[in-house]
Amino acid sequence: MLGFLSARQTGLEDPLRLRRAESTRSMLSGGSDGVIVLYDLENSSRQSYYTCKAVCSIGRDHPDVHRYSVETVQWYPHDTGMFTSSSFDKTLKVWDTNTLQTADVFNFEETVYSHHMSPVSTKHCLVAVGTRGPKVQLCDLKSGSCSHILQGHRQEILAVSWSPRHDYILATASADSRVKLWDVRRASGCLITLDQHNGKKSQAVESANTAHNGKVNGLCFTSDGLHLLTVGTDNRMRLWNSSNGENTLELYSGSRDCNILAWVPSLYEPVPDDDETATKSQLNPAFEDAWSSSDEEG
């Protein structure tokens, strides 16, 4: 961390990488017993293998502990002084990290499977929530209420993910085999329903498109927001172009039970030693901006 601070002071490091380093020092973990544990990930021993220390926990004796399995936990993207958790007990809870007390509780009629806050938004504080019902619910942390609902799926919502590139773009995955992209500002909501066949098999209506041949258990955007990765019970992972919905790549996942995806690419890649004209590291081409600045707005 000291190295990050020094490089940032001299202008050699991007502020985004410093913020990521700060947020990845601590880890949240939710258990099937409803317990939430906070871990310190710093390797003070400098060993290749080490055990992370539990800093504190919300145990079974805590008055606000979840009654059933914790399905999702997430740090507030702009401040680790707050985090959220959702559970099979039909609640989404907002926690004060310093006091380990609930700042707010959202109650739902259905079991909660997943929730997600936008990692980049400065224009809204919406939490997307997927439940056993077919409707995606958006909760506003500012007002403390459910702001509106996205309708279009036919079965339970198993995963939700905001774009790390655009404030209002949301991806949702469902047991109805579909993945939808939404602009939550639009009255119609749904932008596109992903089609695994890229239109090669003629469909009468877009609602007939499917992303997988089975339930879609999980999804996540790549760090640059240009692609979306999905996984389903058909033992397949698929990589999609998030701007036009094209199915670009199919991979074998090997597990019907996989339901969590995380994209952790290398920010920098090494340059060969014999290349005297280049620096020792350069930005991975996957992170180069493929959209013009005019596409950022509108």
PDB file of C-alpha atoms in Angstrom:
ATOM      1  CA  MET A   1       0.000   0.000   0.000  1.00  0.00           C
ATOM      2  CA  LEU A   2       2.879   2.377   0.718  1.00  0.00           C
ATOM      3  CA  GLY A   3       4.122   1.739  -2.796  1.00  0.00           C
ATOM      4  CA  PHE A   4       0.729   2.738  -4.197  1.00  0.00           C
ATOM      5  CA  LEU A   5       0.717   5.949  -2.141  1.00  0.00           C
ATOM      6  CA  SER A   6       4.232   6.894  -3.218  1.00  0.00           C
ATOM      7  CA  ALA A   7       3.484   6.235  -6.896  1.00  0.00           C
ATOM      8  CA  ARG A   8       0.241   8.204  -6.682  1.00  0.00           C
ATOM      9  CA  GLN A   9       1.998  11.215  -5.105  1.00  0.00           C
ATOM     10  CA  THR A  10       4.505  11.343  -7.953  1.00  0.00           C
ATOM     11  CA  GLY A  11       1.765  10.960 -10.570  1.00  0.00           C
ATOM     12  CA  LEU A  12       2.897   7.529 -11.725  1.00  0.00           C
ATOM     13  CA  GLU A  13      -0.195   5.627 -10.620  1.00  0.00           C
ATOM     14  CA  ASP A  14      -3.810   5.876 -11.673  1.00  0.00           C
ATOM     15  CA  PRO A  15      -6.139   6.923  -8.797  1.00  0.00           C
ATOM     16  CA  LEU A  16      -8.566   4.133  -9.731  1.00  0.00           C
ATOM     17  CA  ARG A  17      -5.944   1.470  -9.028  1.00  0.00           C
ATOM     18  CA  LEU A  18      -5.255   3.047  -5.630  1.00  0.00           C
ATOM     19  CA  ARG A  19      -8.946   2.955  -4.770  1.00  0.00           C
ATOM     20  CA  ARG A  20      -9.141  -0.702  -5.827  1.00  0.00           C
ATOM     21  CA  ALA A  21      -6.123  -1.545  -3.674  1.00  0.00           C
ATOM     22  CA  GLU A  22      -7.760   0.090  -0.660  1.00  0.00           C
ATOM     23  CA  SER A  23     -11.067  -1.720  -1.160  1.00  0.00           C
ATOM     24  CA  THR A  24      -9.474  -5.141  -1.711  1.00  0.00           C
ATOM     25  CA  ARG A  25      -7.614  -5.076   1.598  1.00  0.00           C
ATOM     26  CA  SER A  26     -10.787  -6.167   3.422  1.00  0.00           C
ATOM     27  CA  MET A  27     -13.133  -8.974   2.418  1.00  0.00           C
ATOM     28  CA  LEU A  28     -16.754  -9.665   3.318  1.00  0.00           C
ATOM     29  CA  SER A  29     -18.026 -13.220   3.694  1.00  0.00           C
ATOM     30  CA  GLY A  30     -21.583 -14.431   4.215  1.00  0.00           C
ATOM     31  CA  GLY A  31     -22.403 -17.942   5.435  1.00  0.00           C
ATOM     32  CA  SER A  32     -25.231 -20.418   5.150  1.00  0.00           C
ATOM     33  CA  ASP A  33     -25.868 -19.844   8.867  1.00  0.00           C
ATOM     34  CA  GLY A  34     -26.568 -16.134   8.323  1.00  0.00           C
ATOM     35  CA  VAL A  35     -23.242 -15.020   9.824  1.00  0.00           C
ATOM     36  CA  ILE A  36     -21.198 -12.257   8.154  1.00  0.00           C
ATOM     37  CA  VAL A  37     -17.434 -12.075   8.722  1.00  0.00           C
ATOM     38  CA  LEU A  38     -14.978  -9.304   7.809  1.00  0.00           C
ATOM     39  CA  TYR A  39     -11.429 -10.431   6.969  1.00  0.00           C
ATOM     40  CA  ASP A  40      -8.162  -8.526   6.680  1.00  0.00           C
ATOM     41  CA  LEU A  41      -6.420  -9.731   3.508  1.00  0.00           C
ATOM     42  CA  GLU A  42      -3.036  -8.122   4.166  1.00  0.00           C
ATOM     43  CA  ASN A  43      -0.207 -10.642   4.089  1.00  0.00           C
ATOM     44  CA  SER A  44       1.924  -9.414   6.976  1.00  0.00           C
ATOM     45  CA  SER A  45       3.859 -12.710   7.067  1.00  0.00           C
ATOM     46  CA  ARG A  46       5.083 -12.269   3.456  1.00  0.00           C
ATOM     47  CA  GLN A  47       4.607 -16.017   2.950  1.00  0.00           C
ATOM     48  CA  SER A  48       3.244 -17.553  -0.244  1.00  0.00           C
ATOM     49  CA  TYR A  49       0.401 -19.144   1.711  1.00  0.00           C
ATOM     50  CA  TYR A  50      -1.189 -17.478   4.703  1.00  0.00           C
ATOM     51  CA  THR A  51      -4.407 -17.424   6.695  1.00  0.00           C
ATOM     52  CA  CYS A  52      -6.507 -14.256   6.605  1.00  0.00           C
ATOM     53  CA  LYS A  53      -7.487 -12.885  10.000  1.00  0.00           C
ATOM     54  CA  ALA A  54     -11.118 -12.303  10.893  1.00  0.00           C
ATOM     55  CA  VAL A  55     -11.402  -8.697  12.072  1.00  0.00           C
ATOM     56  CA  CYS A  56     -14.985  -8.896  13.310  1.00  0.00           C
ATOM     57  CA  SER A  57     -18.247 -10.699  12.625  1.00  0.00           C
ATOM     58  CA  ILE A  58     -22.007 -10.420  12.851  1.00  0.00           C
ATOM     59  CA  GLY A  59     -22.653 -13.672  14.689  1.00  0.00           C
ATOM     60  CA  ARG A  60     -25.707 -15.640  15.686  1.00  0.00           C
ATOM     61  CA  ASP A  61     -26.001 -13.654  18.912  1.00  0.00           C
ATOM     62  CA  HIS A  62     -26.247 -10.326  17.047  1.00  0.00           C
ATOM     63  CA  PRO A  63     -29.792  -8.882  17.222  1.00  0.00           C
ATOM     64  CA  ASP A  64     -29.828  -8.065  13.494  1.00  0.00           C
ATOM     65  CA  VAL A  65     -28.170 -11.199  12.138  1.00  0.00           C
ATOM     66  CA  HIS A  66     -29.803 -12.784   9.090  1.00  0.00           C
ATOM     67  CA  ARG A  67     -32.052 -15.684  10.025  1.00  0.00           C
ATOM     68  CA  TYR A  68     -31.151 -17.785   6.985  1.00  0.00           C
ATOM     69  CA  SER A  69     -28.371 -18.151   4.411  1.00  0.00           C
ATOM     70  CA  VAL A  70     -26.600 -14.984   3.273  1.00  0.00           C
ATOM     71  CA  GLU A  71     -26.610 -15.026  -0.533  1.00  0.00           C
ATOM     72  CA  THR A  72     -24.772 -11.802  -1.411  1.00  0.00           C
ATOM     73  CA  VAL A  73     -22.554  -9.286   0.378  1.00  0.00           C
ATOM     74  CA  GLN A  74     -21.079  -6.129  -1.152  1.00  0.00           C
ATOM     75  CA  TRP A  75     -19.104  -3.126   0.000  1.00  0.00           C
ATOM     76  CA  TYR A  76     -20.628   0.260  -0.752  1.00  0.00           C
ATOM     77  CA  PRO A  77     -18.622   1.102  -3.908  1.00  0.00           C
ATOM     78  CA  HIS A  78     -17.464   4.546  -2.778  1.00  0.00           C
ATOM     79  CA  ASP A  79     -16.844   3.985   0.927  1.00  0.00           C
ATOM     80  CA  THR A  80     -16.002   0.852   2.927  1.00  0.00           C
ATOM     81  CA  GLY A  81     -17.723   2.445   5.912  1.00  0.00           C
ATOM     82  CA  MET A  82     -20.898   0.764   4.692  1.00  0.00           C
ATOM     83  CA  PHE A  83     -21.823  -2.598   3.178  1.00  0.00           C
ATOM     84  CA  THR A  84     -24.945  -4.501   2.166  1.00  0.00           C
ATOM     85  CA  SER A  85     -26.111  -8.087   2.560  1.00  0.00           C
ATOM     86  CA  SER A  86     -29.096 -10.068   1.282  1.00  0.00           C
ATOM     87  CA  SER A  87     -30.490 -13.347   2.484  1.00  0.00           C
ATOM     88  CA  PHE A  88     -32.981 -16.156   2.108  1.00  0.00           C
ATOM     89  CA  ASP A  89     -34.813 -14.474   5.001  1.00  0.00           C
ATOM     90  CA  LYS A  90     -36.277 -12.076   2.364  1.00  0.00           C
ATOM     91  CA  THR A  91     -34.302  -9.039   3.473  1.00  0.00           C
ATOM     92  CA  LEU A  92     -31.634  -6.695   2.134  1.00  0.00           C
ATOM     93  CA  LYS A  93     -29.710  -5.025   4.965  1.00  0.00           C
ATOM     94  CA  VAL A  94     -27.502  -1.939   4.908  1.00  0.00           C
ATOM     95  CA  TRP A  95     -24.761  -2.024   7.556  1.00  0.00           C
ATOM     96  CA  ASP A  96     -22.550   0.561   9.227  1.00  0.00           C
ATOM     97  CA  THR A  97     -19.087  -1.041   9.141  1.00  0.00           C
ATOM     98  CA  ASN A  98     -17.825   0.850  12.186  1.00  0.00           C
ATOM     99  CA  THR A  99     -20.681  -0.074  14.534  1.00  0.00           C
ATOM    100  CA  LEU A 100     -21.862  -3.289  12.808  1.00  0.00           C
ATOM    101  CA  GLN A 101     -25.415  -2.028  13.198  1.00  0.00           C
ATOM    102  CA  THR A 102     -28.070  -1.908  10.484  1.00  0.00           C
ATOM    103  CA  ALA A 103     -28.625   1.506   8.946  1.00  0.00           C
ATOM    104  CA  ASP A 104     -31.621   0.311   6.918  1.00  0.00           C
ATOM    105  CA  VAL A 105     -33.543  -2.878   6.124  1.00  0.00           C
ATOM    106  CA  PHE A 106     -35.532  -3.632   2.955  1.00  0.00           C
ATOM    107  CA  ASN A 107     -38.139  -6.383   3.255  1.00  0.00           C
ATOM    108  CA  PHE A 108     -39.404  -8.430   0.312  1.00  0.00           C
ATOM    109  CA  GLU A 109     -42.236 -10.872  -0.247  1.00  0.00           C
ATOM    110  CA  GLU A 110     -39.931 -13.412  -1.911  1.00  0.00           C
ATOM    111  CA  THR A 111     -36.594 -15.054  -1.114  1.00  0.00           C
ATOM    112  CA  VAL A 112     -33.684 -12.839  -2.190  1.00  0.00           C
ATOM    113  CA  TYR A 113     -31.132 -14.491  -4.483  1.00  0.00           C
ATOM    114  CA  SER A 114     -28.861 -11.619  -5.459  1.00  0.00           C
ATOM    115  CA  HIS A 115     -28.297  -7.872  -5.232  1.00  0.00           C
ATOM    116  CA  HIS A 116     -25.799  -5.405  -6.659  1.00  0.00           C
ATOM    117  CA  MET A 117     -24.890  -1.702  -6.431  1.00  0.00           C
ATOM    118  CA  SER A 118     -23.368   0.182  -9.342  1.00  0.00           C
ATOM    119  CA  PRO A 119     -19.567   0.407  -8.959  1.00  0.00           C
ATOM    120  CA  VAL A 120     -19.381   3.698 -10.880  1.00  0.00           C
ATOM    121  CA  SER A 121     -22.622   5.617 -10.434  1.00  0.00           C
ATOM    122  CA  THR A 122     -22.529   9.102  -8.963  1.00  0.00           C
ATOM    123  CA  LYS A 123     -26.043   9.871 -10.183  1.00  0.00           C
ATOM    124  CA  HIS A 124     -28.092   7.313  -8.265  1.00  0.00           C
ATOM    125  CA  CYS A 125     -27.935   5.020  -5.233  1.00  0.00           C
ATOM    126  CA  LEU A 126     -30.020   2.163  -6.600  1.00  0.00           C
ATOM    127  CA  VAL A 127     -29.582  -1.424  -5.465  1.00  0.00           C
ATOM    128  CA  ALA A 128     -30.817  -3.998  -7.977  1.00  0.00           C
ATOM    129  CA  VAL A 129     -32.387  -7.012  -6.252  1.00  0.00           C
ATOM    130  CA  GLY A 130     -33.241 -10.401  -7.728  1.00  0.00           C
ATOM    131  CA  THR A 131     -35.785 -12.574  -5.912  1.00  0.00           C
ATOM    132  CA  ARG A 132     -37.789 -15.754  -6.379  1.00  0.00           C
ATOM    133  CA  GLY A 133     -40.350 -13.657  -8.248  1.00  0.00           C
ATOM    134  CA  PRO A 134     -39.919 -12.687 -11.935  1.00  0.00           C
ATOM    135  CA  LYS A 135     -39.612  -8.938 -11.236  1.00  0.00           C
ATOM    136  CA  VAL A 136     -36.326  -7.080 -10.753  1.00  0.00           C
ATOM    137  CA  GLN A 137     -36.662  -4.616  -7.889  1.00  0.00           C
ATOM    138  CA  LEU A 138     -34.664  -1.403  -7.557  1.00  0.00           C
ATOM    139  CA  CYS A 139     -34.178  -0.069  -4.033  1.00  0.00           C
ATOM    140  CA  ASP A 140     -33.099   3.530  -3.465  1.00  0.00           C
ATOM    141  CA  LEU A 141     -30.662   3.949  -0.571  1.00  0.00           C
ATOM    142  CA  LYS A 142     -31.426   7.673  -0.421  1.00  0.00           C
ATOM    143  CA  SER A 143     -35.176   7.324   0.053  1.00  0.00           C
ATOM    144  CA  GLY A 144     -35.094   3.945   1.801  1.00  0.00           C
ATOM    145  CA  SER A 145     -37.813   2.518  -0.435  1.00  0.00           C
ATOM    146  CA  CYS A 146     -38.295   0.461  -3.580  1.00  0.00           C
ATOM    147  CA  SER A 147     -38.209   3.025  -6.392  1.00  0.00           C
ATOM    148  CA  HIS A 148     -39.513   0.904  -9.258  1.00  0.00           C
ATOM    149  CA  ILE A 149     -39.740  -2.575 -10.765  1.00  0.00           C
ATOM    150  CA  LEU A 150     -38.421  -4.040 -14.031  1.00  0.00           C
ATOM    151  CA  GLN A 151     -40.765  -6.555 -15.664  1.00  0.00           C
ATOM    152  CA  GLY A 152     -39.964  -8.944 -18.499  1.00  0.00           C
ATOM    153  CA  HIS A 153     -38.590 -12.170 -17.057  1.00  0.00           C
ATOM    154  CA  ARG A 154     -40.897 -15.154 -16.589  1.00  0.00           C
ATOM    155  CA  GLN A 155     -39.218 -16.888 -13.658  1.00  0.00           C
ATOM    156  CA  GLU A 156     -37.046 -16.076 -10.655  1.00  0.00           C
ATOM    157  CA  ILE A 157     -34.137 -13.635 -10.991  1.00  0.00           C
ATOM    158  CA  LEU A 158     -30.932 -15.471 -10.083  1.00  0.00           C
ATOM    159  CA  ALA A 159     -28.310 -12.766 -10.698  1.00  0.00           C
ATOM    160  CA  VAL A 160     -28.064  -9.015 -11.312  1.00  0.00           C
ATOM    161  CA  SER A 161     -25.092  -6.832 -12.280  1.00  0.00           C
ATOM    162  CA  TRP A 162     -24.665  -3.132 -13.053  1.00  0.00           C
ATOM    163  CA  SER A 163     -22.368  -2.080 -15.870  1.00  0.00           C
ATOM    164  CA  PRO A 164     -19.000  -0.688 -14.685  1.00  0.00           C
ATOM    165  CA  ARG A 165     -19.129   1.620 -17.714  1.00  0.00           C
ATOM    166  CA  HIS A 166     -22.578   3.207 -17.766  1.00  0.00           C
ATOM    167  CA  ASP A 167     -24.483   4.375 -14.693  1.00  0.00           C
ATOM    168  CA  TYR A 168     -27.932   3.198 -15.731  1.00  0.00           C
ATOM    169  CA  ILE A 169     -27.238  -0.079 -17.564  1.00  0.00           C
ATOM    170  CA  LEU A 170     -28.200  -3.262 -15.701  1.00  0.00           C
ATOM    171  CA  ALA A 171     -27.889  -6.944 -16.666  1.00  0.00           C
ATOM    172  CA  THR A 172     -30.182  -9.599 -15.199  1.00  0.00           C
ATOM    173  CA  ALA A 173     -30.158 -13.400 -15.388  1.00  0.00           C
ATOM    174  CA  SER A 174     -33.120 -15.668 -14.776  1.00  0.00           C
ATOM    175  CA  ALA A 175     -34.249 -19.260 -14.461  1.00  0.00           C
ATOM    176  CA  ASP A 176     -36.221 -18.652 -17.686  1.00  0.00           C
ATOM    177  CA  SER A 177     -32.908 -19.113 -19.620  1.00  0.00           C
ATOM    178  CA  ARG A 178     -32.786 -15.411 -20.468  1.00  0.00           C
ATOM    179  CA  VAL A 179     -30.359 -12.567 -19.894  1.00  0.00           C
ATOM    180  CA  LYS A 180     -31.654  -9.040 -20.338  1.00  0.00           C
ATOM    181  CA  LEU A 181     -29.930  -5.676 -20.554  1.00  0.00           C
ATOM    182  CA  TRP A 182     -31.864  -2.705 -19.192  1.00  0.00           C
ATOM    183  CA  ASP A 183     -31.621   1.068 -19.180  1.00  0.00           C
ATOM    184  CA  VAL A 184     -33.413   1.803 -15.918  1.00  0.00           C
ATOM    185  CA  ARG A 185     -34.223   5.364 -17.079  1.00  0.00           C
ATOM    186  CA  ARG A 186     -36.421   4.150 -19.928  1.00  0.00           C
ATOM    187  CA  ALA A 187     -40.123   3.460 -19.563  1.00  0.00           C
ATOM    188  CA  SER A 188     -39.817   0.279 -21.625  1.00  0.00           C
ATOM    189  CA  GLY A 189     -36.774  -0.723 -19.580  1.00  0.00           C
ATOM    190  CA  CYS A 190     -35.385  -3.683 -21.526  1.00  0.00           C
ATOM    191  CA  LEU A 191     -32.825  -2.821 -24.200  1.00  0.00           C
ATOM    192  CA  ILE A 192     -32.180  -6.334 -25.488  1.00  0.00           C
ATOM    193  CA  THR A 193     -32.705 -10.001 -24.662  1.00  0.00           C
ATOM    194  CA  LEU A 194     -29.476 -11.874 -25.430  1.00  0.00           C
ATOM    195  CA  ASP A 195     -29.694 -14.571 -28.097  1.00  0.00           C
ATOM    196  CA  GLN A 196     -27.178 -17.430 -27.978  1.00  0.00           C
ATOM    197  CA  HIS A 197     -27.712 -18.057 -31.728  1.00  0.00           C
ATOM    198  CA  ASN A 198     -27.051 -14.423 -32.754  1.00  0.00           C
ATOM    199  CA  GLY A 199     -30.228 -14.418 -34.847  1.00  0.00           C
ATOM    200  CA  LYS A 200     -29.183 -17.402 -36.991  1.00  0.00           C
ATOM    201  CA  LYS A 201     -32.235 -19.307 -35.832  1.00  0.00           C
ATOM    202  CA  SER A 202     -35.145 -17.098 -36.806  1.00  0.00           C
ATOM    203  CA  GLN A 203     -37.266 -16.007 -33.856  1.00  0.00           C
ATOM    204  CA  ALA A 204     -40.745 -14.589 -34.186  1.00  0.00           C
ATOM    205  CA  VAL A 205     -40.271 -12.216 -31.249  1.00  0.00           C
ATOM    206  CA  GLU A 206     -37.277 -11.102 -29.189  1.00  0.00           C
ATOM    207  CA  SER A 207     -38.838 -12.519 -26.022  1.00  0.00           C
ATOM    208  CA  ALA A 208     -38.202 -16.000 -27.453  1.00  0.00           C
ATOM    209  CA  ASN A 209     -34.418 -15.445 -27.359  1.00  0.00           C
ATOM    210  CA  THR A 210     -32.468 -17.481 -24.816  1.00  0.00           C
ATOM    211  CA  ALA A 211     -28.920 -17.036 -23.548  1.00  0.00           C
ATOM    212  CA  HIS A 212     -28.519 -20.624 -22.278  1.00  0.00           C
ATOM    213  CA  ASN A 213     -30.291 -23.964 -22.537  1.00  0.00           C
ATOM    214  CA  GLY A 214     -31.234 -23.946 -18.885  1.00  0.00           C
ATOM    215  CA  LYS A 215     -31.210 -21.596 -15.930  1.00  0.00           C
ATOM    216  CA  VAL A 216     -28.758 -18.695 -16.064  1.00  0.00           C
ATOM    217  CA  ASN A 217     -27.103 -18.859 -12.652  1.00  0.00           C
ATOM    218  CA  GLY A 218     -24.628 -16.007 -12.777  1.00  0.00           C
ATOM    219  CA  LEU A 219     -23.257 -13.091 -14.756  1.00  0.00           C
ATOM    220  CA  CYS A 220     -20.678 -10.319 -14.525  1.00  0.00           C
ATOM    221  CA  PHE A 221     -19.279  -7.568 -16.717  1.00  0.00           C
ATOM    222  CA  THR A 222     -15.622  -7.400 -17.640  1.00  0.00           C
ATOM    223  CA  SER A 223     -13.797  -4.595 -15.844  1.00  0.00           C
ATOM    224  CA  ASP A 224     -14.039  -2.284 -18.844  1.00  0.00           C
ATOM    225  CA  GLY A 225     -17.752  -2.975 -19.295  1.00  0.00           C
ATOM    226  CA  LEU A 226     -17.339  -3.946 -22.943  1.00  0.00           C
ATOM    227  CA  HIS A 227     -18.283  -7.605 -22.440  1.00  0.00           C
ATOM    228  CA  LEU A 228     -20.608  -9.651 -20.257  1.00  0.00           C
ATOM    229  CA  LEU A 229     -19.848 -13.170 -19.018  1.00  0.00           C
ATOM    230  CA  THR A 230     -22.707 -15.551 -18.183  1.00  0.00           C
ATOM    231  CA  VAL A 231     -22.912 -19.095 -16.813  1.00  0.00           C
ATOM    232  CA  GLY A 232     -25.839 -21.525 -16.940  1.00  0.00           C
ATOM    233  CA  THR A 233     -26.983 -24.985 -15.930  1.00  0.00           C
ATOM    234  CA  ASP A 234     -26.238 -26.147 -19.490  1.00  0.00           C
ATOM    235  CA  ASN A 235     -22.570 -26.381 -18.379  1.00  0.00           C
ATOM    236  CA  ARG A 236     -21.649 -23.426 -20.570  1.00  0.00           C
ATOM    237  CA  MET A 237     -20.156 -19.982 -20.049  1.00  0.00           C
ATOM    238  CA  ARG A 238     -20.713 -17.384 -22.744  1.00  0.00           C
ATOM    239  CA  LEU A 239     -18.999 -14.076 -23.438  1.00  0.00           C
ATOM    240  CA  TRP A 240     -21.196 -11.341 -24.934  1.00  0.00           C
ATOM    241  CA  ASN A 241     -20.543  -7.981 -26.526  1.00  0.00           C
ATOM    242  CA  SER A 242     -22.425  -5.702 -24.137  1.00  0.00           C
ATOM    243  CA  SER A 243     -23.061  -2.976 -26.738  1.00  0.00           C
ATOM    244  CA  ASN A 244     -24.834  -5.099 -29.371  1.00  0.00           C
ATOM    245  CA  GLY A 245     -25.597  -8.341 -27.495  1.00  0.00           C
ATOM    246  CA  GLU A 246     -23.505 -10.555 -29.796  1.00  0.00           C
ATOM    247  CA  ASN A 247     -22.527 -13.988 -28.467  1.00  0.00           C
ATOM    248  CA  THR A 248     -18.756 -13.918 -29.047  1.00  0.00           C
ATOM    249  CA  LEU A 249     -17.442 -17.003 -27.254  1.00  0.00           C
ATOM    250  CA  GLU A 250     -18.683 -20.216 -25.656  1.00  0.00           C
ATOM    251  CA  LEU A 251     -16.706 -21.988 -22.941  1.00  0.00           C
ATOM    252  CA  TYR A 252     -17.269 -25.232 -21.055  1.00  0.00           C
ATOM    253  CA  SER A 253     -17.885 -24.498 -17.386  1.00  0.00           C
ATOM    254  CA  GLY A 254     -17.953 -28.097 -16.137  1.00  0.00           C
ATOM    255  CA  SER A 255     -20.356 -27.446 -13.287  1.00  0.00           C
ATOM    256  CA  ARG A 256     -24.128 -27.145 -13.062  1.00  0.00           C
ATOM    257  CA  ASP A 257     -23.845 -25.600  -9.600  1.00  0.00           C
ATOM    258  CA  CYS A 258     -21.710 -22.588 -10.524  1.00  0.00           C
ATOM    259  CA  ASN A 259     -23.579 -19.370  -9.734  1.00  0.00           C
ATOM    260  CA  ILE A 260     -20.906 -16.777  -8.940  1.00  0.00           C
ATOM    261  CA  LEU A 261     -18.658 -15.085 -11.483  1.00  0.00           C
ATOM    262  CA  ALA A 262     -15.892 -12.554 -10.908  1.00  0.00           C
ATOM    263  CA  TRP A 263     -13.714 -10.954 -13.571  1.00  0.00           C
ATOM    264  CA  VAL A 264     -10.155 -10.426 -12.347  1.00  0.00           C
ATOM    265  CA  PRO A 265      -7.939  -9.626 -15.356  1.00  0.00           C
ATOM    266  CA  SER A 266      -4.384  -8.335 -15.118  1.00  0.00           C
ATOM    267  CA  LEU A 267      -4.267  -4.555 -15.404  1.00  0.00           C
ATOM    268  CA  TYR A 268      -0.750  -4.581 -16.788  1.00  0.00           C
ATOM    269  CA  GLU A 269       1.179  -7.048 -18.910  1.00  0.00           C
ATOM    270  CA  PRO A 270       4.980  -7.414 -19.107  1.00  0.00           C
ATOM    271  CA  VAL A 271       7.061  -6.194 -22.015  1.00  0.00           C
ATOM    272  CA  PRO A 272       9.865  -8.459 -23.313  1.00  0.00           C
ATOM    273  CA  ASP A 273      13.320  -7.563 -21.952  1.00  0.00           C
ATOM    274  CA  ASP A 274      14.760  -7.130 -25.444  1.00  0.00           C
ATOM    275  CA  ASP A 275      12.295  -4.359 -26.294  1.00  0.00           C
ATOM    276  CA  GLU A 276      14.404  -1.303 -25.536  1.00  0.00           C
ATOM    277  CA  THR A 277      11.866   1.198 -26.826  1.00  0.00           C
ATOM    278  CA  ALA A 278       9.115   0.258 -24.379  1.00  0.00           C
ATOM    279  CA  THR A 279       8.736   0.499 -20.668  1.00  0.00           C
ATOM    280  CA  LYS A 280       8.767  -2.644 -18.533  1.00  0.00           C
ATOM    281  CA  SER A 281       4.988  -2.799 -18.378  1.00  0.00           C
ATOM    282  CA  GLN A 282       2.153  -1.553 -20.517  1.00  0.00           C
ATOM    283  CA  LEU A 283      -1.605  -1.445 -20.263  1.00  0.00           C
ATOM    284  CA  ASN A 284      -3.318  -4.658 -21.305  1.00  0.00           C
ATOM    285  CA  PRO A 285      -4.987  -4.032 -24.713  1.00  0.00           C
ATOM    286  CA  ALA A 286      -8.233  -5.446 -23.330  1.00  0.00           C
ATOM    287  CA  PHE A 287      -8.566  -2.266 -21.280  1.00  0.00           C
ATOM    288  CA  GLU A 288      -8.156   0.126 -24.199  1.00  0.00           C
ATOM    289  CA  ASP A 289     -11.310   2.153 -24.822  1.00  0.00           C
ATOM    290  CA  ALA A 290     -13.213   0.662 -27.754  1.00  0.00           C
ATOM    291  CA  TRP A 291     -16.039   3.206 -27.663  1.00  0.00           C
ATOM    292  CA  SER A 292     -15.731   6.843 -28.689  1.00  0.00           C
ATOM    293  CA  SER A 293     -16.359   9.582 -26.148  1.00  0.00           C
ATOM    294  CA  SER A 294     -19.606  10.437 -27.929  1.00  0.00           C
ATOM    295  CA  ASP A 295     -20.953   6.993 -26.995  1.00  0.00           C
ATOM    296  CA  GLU A 296     -20.510   7.736 -23.308  1.00  0.00           C
ATOM    297  CA  GLU A 297     -23.414  10.149 -23.353  1.00  0.00           C
ATOM    298  CA  GLY A 298     -26.929  10.034 -24.696  1.00  0.00           C
TER     299      GLY A 298
END
